Short mmCIF file of N, CA and C in Angstrom, two decimals:
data_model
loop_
_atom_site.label_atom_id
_atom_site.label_comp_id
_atom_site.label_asym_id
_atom_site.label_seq_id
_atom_site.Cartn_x
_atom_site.Cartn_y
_atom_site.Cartn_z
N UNK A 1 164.91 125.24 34.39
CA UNK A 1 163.66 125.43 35.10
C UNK A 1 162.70 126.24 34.24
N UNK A 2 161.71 125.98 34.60
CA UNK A 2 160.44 126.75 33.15
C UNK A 2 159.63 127.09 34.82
N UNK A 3 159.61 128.77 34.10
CA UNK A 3 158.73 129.70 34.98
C UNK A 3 157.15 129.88 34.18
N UNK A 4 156.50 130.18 35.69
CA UNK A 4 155.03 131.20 34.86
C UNK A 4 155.60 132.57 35.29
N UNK A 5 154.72 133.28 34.86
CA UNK A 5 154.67 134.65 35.45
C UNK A 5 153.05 134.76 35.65
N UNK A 6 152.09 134.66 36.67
CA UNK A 6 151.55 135.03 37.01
C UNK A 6 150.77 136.21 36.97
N UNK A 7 151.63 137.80 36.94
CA UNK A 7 151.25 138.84 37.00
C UNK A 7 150.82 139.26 38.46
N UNK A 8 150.99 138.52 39.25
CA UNK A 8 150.58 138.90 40.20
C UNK A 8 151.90 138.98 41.58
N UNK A 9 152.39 139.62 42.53
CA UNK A 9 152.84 139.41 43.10
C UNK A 9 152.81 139.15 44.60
N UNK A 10 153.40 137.84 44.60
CA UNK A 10 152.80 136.95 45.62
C UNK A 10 152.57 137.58 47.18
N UNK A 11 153.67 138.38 47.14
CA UNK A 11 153.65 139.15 48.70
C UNK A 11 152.34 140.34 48.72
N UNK A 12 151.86 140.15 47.59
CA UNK A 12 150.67 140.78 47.79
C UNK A 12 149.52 140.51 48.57
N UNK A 13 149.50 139.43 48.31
CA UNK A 13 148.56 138.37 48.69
C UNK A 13 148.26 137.98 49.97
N UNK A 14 146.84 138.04 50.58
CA UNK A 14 147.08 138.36 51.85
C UNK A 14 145.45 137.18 51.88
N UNK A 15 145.72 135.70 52.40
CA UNK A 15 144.92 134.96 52.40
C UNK A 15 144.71 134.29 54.22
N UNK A 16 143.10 134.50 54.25
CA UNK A 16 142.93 133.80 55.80
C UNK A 16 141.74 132.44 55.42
N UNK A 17 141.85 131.91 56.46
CA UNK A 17 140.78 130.93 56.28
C UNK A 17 139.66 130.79 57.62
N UNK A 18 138.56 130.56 57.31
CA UNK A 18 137.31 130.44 58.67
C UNK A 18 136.88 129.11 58.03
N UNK A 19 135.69 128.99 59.35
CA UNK A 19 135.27 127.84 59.39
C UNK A 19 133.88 128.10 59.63
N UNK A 20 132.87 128.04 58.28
CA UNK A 20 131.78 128.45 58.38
C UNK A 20 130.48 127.69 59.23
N UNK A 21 131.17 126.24 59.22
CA UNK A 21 130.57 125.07 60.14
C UNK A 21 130.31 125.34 61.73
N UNK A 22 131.63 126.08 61.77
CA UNK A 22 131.79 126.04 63.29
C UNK A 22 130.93 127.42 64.23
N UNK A 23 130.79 128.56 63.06
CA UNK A 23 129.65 129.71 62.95
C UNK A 23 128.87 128.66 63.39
N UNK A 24 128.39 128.30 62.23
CA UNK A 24 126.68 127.77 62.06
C UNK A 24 126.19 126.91 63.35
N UNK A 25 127.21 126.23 63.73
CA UNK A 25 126.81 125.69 65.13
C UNK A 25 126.23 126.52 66.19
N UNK A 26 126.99 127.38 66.43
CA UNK A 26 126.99 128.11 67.45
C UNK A 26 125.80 129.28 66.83
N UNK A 27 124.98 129.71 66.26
CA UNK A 27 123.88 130.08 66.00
C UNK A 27 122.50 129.59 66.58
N UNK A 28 122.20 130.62 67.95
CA UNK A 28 120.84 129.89 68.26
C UNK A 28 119.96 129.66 67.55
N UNK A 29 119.77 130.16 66.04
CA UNK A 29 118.61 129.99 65.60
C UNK A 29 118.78 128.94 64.84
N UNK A 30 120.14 128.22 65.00
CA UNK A 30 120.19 127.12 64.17
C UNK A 30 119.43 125.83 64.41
N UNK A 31 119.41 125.81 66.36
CA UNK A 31 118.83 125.08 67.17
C UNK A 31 117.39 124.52 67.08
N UNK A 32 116.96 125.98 66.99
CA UNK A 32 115.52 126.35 66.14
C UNK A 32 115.07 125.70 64.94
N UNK A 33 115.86 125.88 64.02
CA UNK A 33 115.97 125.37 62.63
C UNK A 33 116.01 123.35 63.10
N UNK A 34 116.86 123.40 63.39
CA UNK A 34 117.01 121.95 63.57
C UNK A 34 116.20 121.00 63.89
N UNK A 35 115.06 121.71 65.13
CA UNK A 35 114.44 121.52 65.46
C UNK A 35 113.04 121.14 64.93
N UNK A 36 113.03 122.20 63.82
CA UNK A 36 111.75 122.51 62.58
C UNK A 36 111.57 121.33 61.55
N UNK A 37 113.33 121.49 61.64
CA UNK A 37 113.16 120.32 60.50
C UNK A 37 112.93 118.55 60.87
N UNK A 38 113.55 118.36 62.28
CA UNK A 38 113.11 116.88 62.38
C UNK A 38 111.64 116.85 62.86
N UNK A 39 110.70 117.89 63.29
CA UNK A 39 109.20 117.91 63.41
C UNK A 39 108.46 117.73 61.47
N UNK A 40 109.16 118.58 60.80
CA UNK A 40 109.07 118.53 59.17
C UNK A 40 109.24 117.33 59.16
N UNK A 41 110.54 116.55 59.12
CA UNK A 41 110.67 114.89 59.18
C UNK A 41 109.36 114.02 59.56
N UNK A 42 109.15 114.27 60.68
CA UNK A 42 108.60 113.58 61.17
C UNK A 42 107.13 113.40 60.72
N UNK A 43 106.76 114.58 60.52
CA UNK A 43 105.18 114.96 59.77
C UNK A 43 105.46 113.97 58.50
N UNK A 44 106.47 114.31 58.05
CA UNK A 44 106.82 113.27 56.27
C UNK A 44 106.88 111.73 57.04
N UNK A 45 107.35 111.38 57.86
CA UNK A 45 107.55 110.01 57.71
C UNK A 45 106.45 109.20 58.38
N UNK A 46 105.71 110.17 58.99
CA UNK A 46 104.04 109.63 59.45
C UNK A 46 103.44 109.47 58.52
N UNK A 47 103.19 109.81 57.88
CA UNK A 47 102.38 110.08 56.38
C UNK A 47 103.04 108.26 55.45
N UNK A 48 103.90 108.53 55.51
CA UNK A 48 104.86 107.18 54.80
C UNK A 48 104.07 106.10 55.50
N UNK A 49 104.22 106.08 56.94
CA UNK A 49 104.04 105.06 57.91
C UNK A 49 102.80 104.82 57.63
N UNK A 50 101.82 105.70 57.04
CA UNK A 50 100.29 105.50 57.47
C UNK A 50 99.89 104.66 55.82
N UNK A 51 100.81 105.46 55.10
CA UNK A 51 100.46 104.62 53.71
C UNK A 51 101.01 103.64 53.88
N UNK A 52 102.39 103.07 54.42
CA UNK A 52 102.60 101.98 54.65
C UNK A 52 101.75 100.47 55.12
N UNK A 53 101.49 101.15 56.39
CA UNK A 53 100.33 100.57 56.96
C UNK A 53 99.07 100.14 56.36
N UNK A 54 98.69 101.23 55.50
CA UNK A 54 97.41 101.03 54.17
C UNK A 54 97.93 99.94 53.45
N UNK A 55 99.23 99.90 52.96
CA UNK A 55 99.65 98.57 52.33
C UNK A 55 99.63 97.30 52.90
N UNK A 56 100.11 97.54 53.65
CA UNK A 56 100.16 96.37 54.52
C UNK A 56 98.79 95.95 54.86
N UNK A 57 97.43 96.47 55.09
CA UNK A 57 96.63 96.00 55.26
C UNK A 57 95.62 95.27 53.85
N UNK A 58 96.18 96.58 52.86
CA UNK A 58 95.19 96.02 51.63
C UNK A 58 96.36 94.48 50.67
N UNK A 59 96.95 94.46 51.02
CA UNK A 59 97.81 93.43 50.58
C UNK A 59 97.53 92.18 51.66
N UNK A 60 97.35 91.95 52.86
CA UNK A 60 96.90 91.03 53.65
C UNK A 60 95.22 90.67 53.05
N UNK A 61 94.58 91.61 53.20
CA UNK A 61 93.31 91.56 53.18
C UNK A 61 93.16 90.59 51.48
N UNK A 62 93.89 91.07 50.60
CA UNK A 62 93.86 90.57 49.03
C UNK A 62 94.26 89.26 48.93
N UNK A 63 95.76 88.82 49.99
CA UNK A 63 96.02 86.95 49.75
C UNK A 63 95.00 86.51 50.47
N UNK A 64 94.57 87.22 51.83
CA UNK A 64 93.86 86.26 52.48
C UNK A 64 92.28 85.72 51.99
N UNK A 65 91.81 86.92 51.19
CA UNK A 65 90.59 86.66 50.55
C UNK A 65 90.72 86.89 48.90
N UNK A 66 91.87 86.60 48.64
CA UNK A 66 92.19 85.74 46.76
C UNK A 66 91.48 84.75 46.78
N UNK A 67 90.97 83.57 47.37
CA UNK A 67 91.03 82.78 46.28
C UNK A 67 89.42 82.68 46.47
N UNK A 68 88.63 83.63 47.25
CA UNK A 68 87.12 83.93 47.36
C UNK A 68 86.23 85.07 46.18
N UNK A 69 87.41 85.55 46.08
CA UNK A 69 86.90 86.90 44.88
C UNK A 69 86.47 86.74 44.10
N UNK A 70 85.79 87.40 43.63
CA UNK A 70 85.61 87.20 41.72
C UNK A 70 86.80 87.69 41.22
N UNK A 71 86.56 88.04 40.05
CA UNK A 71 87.63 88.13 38.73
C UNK A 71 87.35 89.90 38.78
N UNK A 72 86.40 90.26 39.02
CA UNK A 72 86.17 91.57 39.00
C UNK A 72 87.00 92.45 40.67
N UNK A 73 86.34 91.89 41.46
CA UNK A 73 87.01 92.22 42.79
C UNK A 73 88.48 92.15 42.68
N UNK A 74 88.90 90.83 42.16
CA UNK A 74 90.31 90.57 42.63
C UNK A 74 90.90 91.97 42.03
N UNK A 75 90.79 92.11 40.34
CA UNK A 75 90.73 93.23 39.65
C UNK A 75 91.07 94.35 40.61
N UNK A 76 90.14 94.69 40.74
CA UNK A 76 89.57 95.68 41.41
C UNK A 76 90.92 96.04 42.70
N UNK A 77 90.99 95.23 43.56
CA UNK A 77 91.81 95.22 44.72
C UNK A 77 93.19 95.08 44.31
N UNK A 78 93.72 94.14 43.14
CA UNK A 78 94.99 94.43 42.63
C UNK A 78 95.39 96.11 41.76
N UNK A 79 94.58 96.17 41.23
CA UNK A 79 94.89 97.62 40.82
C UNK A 79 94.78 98.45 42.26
N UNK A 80 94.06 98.75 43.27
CA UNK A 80 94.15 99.54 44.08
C UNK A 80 95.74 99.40 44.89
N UNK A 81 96.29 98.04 45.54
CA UNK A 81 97.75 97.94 45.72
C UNK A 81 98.62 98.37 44.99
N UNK A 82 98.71 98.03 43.50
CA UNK A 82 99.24 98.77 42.35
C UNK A 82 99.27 100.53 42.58
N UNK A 83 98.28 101.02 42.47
CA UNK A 83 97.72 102.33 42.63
C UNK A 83 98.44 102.76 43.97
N UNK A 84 98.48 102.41 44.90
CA UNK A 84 98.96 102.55 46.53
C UNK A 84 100.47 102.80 46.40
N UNK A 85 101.01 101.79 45.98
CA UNK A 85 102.45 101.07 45.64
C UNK A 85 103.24 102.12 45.24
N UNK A 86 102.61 103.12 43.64
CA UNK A 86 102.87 104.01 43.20
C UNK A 86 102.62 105.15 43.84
N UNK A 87 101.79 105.31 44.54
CA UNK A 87 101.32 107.05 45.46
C UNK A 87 102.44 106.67 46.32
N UNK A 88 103.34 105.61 47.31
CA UNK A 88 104.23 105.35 48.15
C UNK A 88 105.39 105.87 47.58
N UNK A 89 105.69 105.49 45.97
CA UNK A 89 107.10 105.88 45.38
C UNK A 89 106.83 107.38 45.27
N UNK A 90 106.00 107.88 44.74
CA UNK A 90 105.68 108.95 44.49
C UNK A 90 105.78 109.74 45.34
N UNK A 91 105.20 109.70 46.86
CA UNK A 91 105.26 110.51 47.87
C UNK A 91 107.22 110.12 48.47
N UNK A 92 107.35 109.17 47.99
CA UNK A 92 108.71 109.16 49.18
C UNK A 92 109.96 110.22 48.04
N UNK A 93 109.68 110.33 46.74
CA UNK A 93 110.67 110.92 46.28
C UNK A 93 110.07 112.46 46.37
N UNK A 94 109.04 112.68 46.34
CA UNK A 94 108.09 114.14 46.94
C UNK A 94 108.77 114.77 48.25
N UNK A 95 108.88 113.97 49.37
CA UNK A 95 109.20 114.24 50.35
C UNK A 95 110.53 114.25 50.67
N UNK A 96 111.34 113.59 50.11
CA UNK A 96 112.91 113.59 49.90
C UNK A 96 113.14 115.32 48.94
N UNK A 97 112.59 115.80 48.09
CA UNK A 97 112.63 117.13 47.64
C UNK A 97 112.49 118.07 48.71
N UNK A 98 111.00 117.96 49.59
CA UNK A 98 110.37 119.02 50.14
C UNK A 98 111.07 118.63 51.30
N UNK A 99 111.65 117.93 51.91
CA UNK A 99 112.84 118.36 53.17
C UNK A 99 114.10 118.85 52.44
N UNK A 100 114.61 118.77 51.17
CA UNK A 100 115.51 119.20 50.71
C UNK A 100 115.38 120.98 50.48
N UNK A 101 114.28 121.19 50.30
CA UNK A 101 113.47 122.59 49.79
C UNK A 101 113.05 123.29 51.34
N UNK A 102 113.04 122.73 52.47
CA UNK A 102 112.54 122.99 53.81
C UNK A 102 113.86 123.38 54.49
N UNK A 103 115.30 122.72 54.41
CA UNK A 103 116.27 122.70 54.71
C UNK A 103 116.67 124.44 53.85
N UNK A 104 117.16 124.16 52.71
CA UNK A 104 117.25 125.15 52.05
C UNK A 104 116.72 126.41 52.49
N UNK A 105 114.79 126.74 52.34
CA UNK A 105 114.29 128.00 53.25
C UNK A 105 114.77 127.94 54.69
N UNK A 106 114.79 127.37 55.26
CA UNK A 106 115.44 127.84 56.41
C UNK A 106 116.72 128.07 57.12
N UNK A 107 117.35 127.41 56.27
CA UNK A 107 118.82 127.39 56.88
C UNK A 107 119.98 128.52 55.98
N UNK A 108 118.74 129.04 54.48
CA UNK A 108 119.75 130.00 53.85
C UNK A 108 119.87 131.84 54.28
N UNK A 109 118.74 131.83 55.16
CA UNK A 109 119.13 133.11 56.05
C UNK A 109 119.83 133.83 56.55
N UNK A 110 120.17 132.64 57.51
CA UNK A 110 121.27 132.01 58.07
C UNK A 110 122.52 132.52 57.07
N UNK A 111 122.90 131.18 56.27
CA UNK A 111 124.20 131.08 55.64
C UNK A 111 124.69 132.43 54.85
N UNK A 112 123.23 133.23 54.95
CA UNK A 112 123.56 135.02 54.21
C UNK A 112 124.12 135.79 55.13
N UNK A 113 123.35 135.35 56.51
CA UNK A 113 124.32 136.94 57.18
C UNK A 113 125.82 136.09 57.59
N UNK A 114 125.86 135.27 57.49
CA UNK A 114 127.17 134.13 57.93
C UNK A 114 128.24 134.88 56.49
N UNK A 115 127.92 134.70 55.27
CA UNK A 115 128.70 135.33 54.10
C UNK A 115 128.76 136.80 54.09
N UNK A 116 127.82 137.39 54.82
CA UNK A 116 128.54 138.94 54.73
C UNK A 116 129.04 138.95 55.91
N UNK A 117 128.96 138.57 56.68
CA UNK A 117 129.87 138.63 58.07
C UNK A 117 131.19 138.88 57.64
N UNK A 118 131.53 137.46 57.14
CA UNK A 118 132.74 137.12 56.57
C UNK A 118 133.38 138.15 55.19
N UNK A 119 132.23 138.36 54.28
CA UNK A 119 133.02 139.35 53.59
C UNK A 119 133.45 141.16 54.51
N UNK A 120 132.43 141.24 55.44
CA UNK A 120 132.78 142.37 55.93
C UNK A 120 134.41 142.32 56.31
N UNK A 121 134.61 141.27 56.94
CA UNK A 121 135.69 140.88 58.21
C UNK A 121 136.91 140.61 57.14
N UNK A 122 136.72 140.17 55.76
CA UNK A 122 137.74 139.93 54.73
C UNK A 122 138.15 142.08 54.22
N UNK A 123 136.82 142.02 53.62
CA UNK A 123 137.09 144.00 53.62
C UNK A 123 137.87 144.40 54.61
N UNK A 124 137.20 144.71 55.55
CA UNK A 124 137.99 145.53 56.56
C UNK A 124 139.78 144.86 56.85
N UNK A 125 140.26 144.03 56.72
CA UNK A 125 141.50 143.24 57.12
C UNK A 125 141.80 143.38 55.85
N UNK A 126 141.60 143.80 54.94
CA UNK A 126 142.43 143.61 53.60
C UNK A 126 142.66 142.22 53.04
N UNK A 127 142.03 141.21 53.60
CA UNK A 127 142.29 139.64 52.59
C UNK A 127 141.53 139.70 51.14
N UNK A 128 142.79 139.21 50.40
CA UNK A 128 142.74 138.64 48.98
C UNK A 128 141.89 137.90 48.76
N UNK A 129 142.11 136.71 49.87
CA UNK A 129 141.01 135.25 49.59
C UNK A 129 140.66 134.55 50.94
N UNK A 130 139.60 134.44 50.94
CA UNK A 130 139.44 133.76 52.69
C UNK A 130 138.82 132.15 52.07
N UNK A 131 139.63 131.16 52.39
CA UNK A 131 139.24 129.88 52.44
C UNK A 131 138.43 129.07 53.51
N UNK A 132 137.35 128.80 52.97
CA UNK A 132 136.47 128.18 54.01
C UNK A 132 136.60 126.58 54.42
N UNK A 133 136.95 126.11 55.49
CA UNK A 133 137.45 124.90 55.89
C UNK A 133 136.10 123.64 56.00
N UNK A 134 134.86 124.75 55.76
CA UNK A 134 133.65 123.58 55.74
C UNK A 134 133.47 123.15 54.78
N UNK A 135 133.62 123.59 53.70
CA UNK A 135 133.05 123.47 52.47
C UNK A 135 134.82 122.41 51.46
N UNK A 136 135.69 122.05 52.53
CA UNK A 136 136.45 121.37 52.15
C UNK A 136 138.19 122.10 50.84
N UNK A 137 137.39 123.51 50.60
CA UNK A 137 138.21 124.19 49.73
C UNK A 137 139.62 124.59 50.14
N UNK A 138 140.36 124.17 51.61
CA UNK A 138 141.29 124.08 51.84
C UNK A 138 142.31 122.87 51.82
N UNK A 139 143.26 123.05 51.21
CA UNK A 139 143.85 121.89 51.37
C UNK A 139 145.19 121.90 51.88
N UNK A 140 145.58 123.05 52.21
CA UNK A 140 147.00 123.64 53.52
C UNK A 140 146.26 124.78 53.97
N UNK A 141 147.00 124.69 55.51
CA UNK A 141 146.73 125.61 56.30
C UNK A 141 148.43 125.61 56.85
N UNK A 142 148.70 126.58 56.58
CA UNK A 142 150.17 126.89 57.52
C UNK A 142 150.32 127.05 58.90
N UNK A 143 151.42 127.20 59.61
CA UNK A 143 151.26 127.74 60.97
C UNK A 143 150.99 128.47 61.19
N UNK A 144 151.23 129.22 60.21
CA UNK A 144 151.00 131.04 60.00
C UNK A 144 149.90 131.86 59.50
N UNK A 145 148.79 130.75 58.94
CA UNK A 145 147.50 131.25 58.52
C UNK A 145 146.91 131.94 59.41
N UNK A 146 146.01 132.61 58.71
CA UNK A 146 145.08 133.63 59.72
C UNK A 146 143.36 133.11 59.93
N UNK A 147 143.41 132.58 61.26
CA UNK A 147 141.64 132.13 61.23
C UNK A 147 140.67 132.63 61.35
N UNK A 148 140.34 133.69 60.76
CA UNK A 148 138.92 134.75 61.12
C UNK A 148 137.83 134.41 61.37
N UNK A 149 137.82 132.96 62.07
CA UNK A 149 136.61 132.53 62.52
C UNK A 149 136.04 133.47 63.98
N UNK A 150 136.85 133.54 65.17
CA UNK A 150 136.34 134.43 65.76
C UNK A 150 136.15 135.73 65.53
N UNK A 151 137.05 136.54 64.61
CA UNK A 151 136.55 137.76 64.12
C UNK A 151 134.97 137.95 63.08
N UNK A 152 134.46 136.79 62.73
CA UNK A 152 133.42 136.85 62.12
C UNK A 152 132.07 136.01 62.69
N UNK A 153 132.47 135.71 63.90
CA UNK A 153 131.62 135.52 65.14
C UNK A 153 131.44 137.39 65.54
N UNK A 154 132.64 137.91 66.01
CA UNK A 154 132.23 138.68 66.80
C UNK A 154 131.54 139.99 65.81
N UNK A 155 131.62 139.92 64.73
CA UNK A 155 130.87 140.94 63.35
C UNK A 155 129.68 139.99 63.93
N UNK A 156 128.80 139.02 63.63
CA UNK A 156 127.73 138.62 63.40
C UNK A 156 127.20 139.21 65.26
N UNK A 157 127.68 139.15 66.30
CA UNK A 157 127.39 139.25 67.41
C UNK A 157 127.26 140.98 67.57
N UNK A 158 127.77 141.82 66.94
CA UNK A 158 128.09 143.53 66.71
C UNK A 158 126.72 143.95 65.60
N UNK A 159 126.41 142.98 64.71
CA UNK A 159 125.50 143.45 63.69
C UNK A 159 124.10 142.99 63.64
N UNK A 160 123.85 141.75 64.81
CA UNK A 160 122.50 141.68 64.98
C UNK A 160 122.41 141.46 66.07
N UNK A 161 122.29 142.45 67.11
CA UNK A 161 122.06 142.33 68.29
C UNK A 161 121.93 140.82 69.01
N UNK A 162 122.82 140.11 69.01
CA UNK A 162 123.18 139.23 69.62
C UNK A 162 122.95 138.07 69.18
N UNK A 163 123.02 138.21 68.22
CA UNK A 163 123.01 136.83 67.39
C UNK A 163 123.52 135.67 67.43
N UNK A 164 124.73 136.07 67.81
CA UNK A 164 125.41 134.67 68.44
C UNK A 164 125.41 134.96 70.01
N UNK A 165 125.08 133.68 70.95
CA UNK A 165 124.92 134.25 72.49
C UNK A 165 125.68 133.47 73.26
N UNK A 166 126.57 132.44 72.44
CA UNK A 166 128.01 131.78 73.48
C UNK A 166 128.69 131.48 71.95
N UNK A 167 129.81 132.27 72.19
CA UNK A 167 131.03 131.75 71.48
C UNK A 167 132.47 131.29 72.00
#
């Protein structure tokens, strides 16, 4: 048999796991947040709809009166679809960022007092390593694991006056 030695000894080791998902749910202000962001959505995908619609009209308007134009007009009205076509790609990968960037400011507030919660609740209990089950970084949980998910509910509910209001 071929050993490591580690350096470390294992009974030292004192590992729990939470579930930072199941926090974040239960956060009224997440509700809030959620809320912000499909009104954010929605402001973005009106905007889409309306340039859409601009397409759709200057592209009807161009077959139906092609073959009346001049050479200058037609010009003229094909570069503007062209021109349209591109402000559409342009804004839809714009707006795919700025809900990505909207998500982010608002929801990382949040995910800060959620990580000191959890480191408080790891300090005080003496854990080595606390594995988080949202983020997929577990891949056993024993019978015997320790779940500090409600102990780091009830830190976040002790440290901001009621921050969480049904757990």
């Amino acid at each position: 048999t071929v050993g490591v030695s580690l350096g470390v000894n294992a009974q030292s080791l004192k590992i729990a796991h939470v579930d930072s998902a199941a926090i974040m749910e239960i956060l009224p202000k997440r509700a809030k947040i959620e809320q912000d962001l499909q009104a954010y959505a929605a402001e973005l995908q009106a905007e889409l709809q309306a340039m859409g619609a601009e397409y759709q009209s200057k592209t009807q308007d161009y077959h139906a009166n092609k073959a009346t134009m001049s050479n200058l007009i037609r010009q003229s009205k094909e570069k503007e679809i062209i021109d349209l076509e591109t402000r559409i790609s342009e804004f839809q990968g714009s707006a795919e960022l700025a809900m990505q960037n909207k998500q982010l400011e608002l929801l990382n507030p949040l995910i800060e007092k959620v990580q000191n919660a959890i480191n408080e609740v790891g300090k005080e209990k003496g854990f080595t390593y606390i594995l988080d089950k949202a983020v997929g970084a577990v891949v056993y949980i024993g019978d015997n694991a320790i779940d500090i998910t409600s102990d780091v509910k009830t830190k976040l509910t002790s440290n901001t006056n009621g921050l969480i209001v049904n757990s």
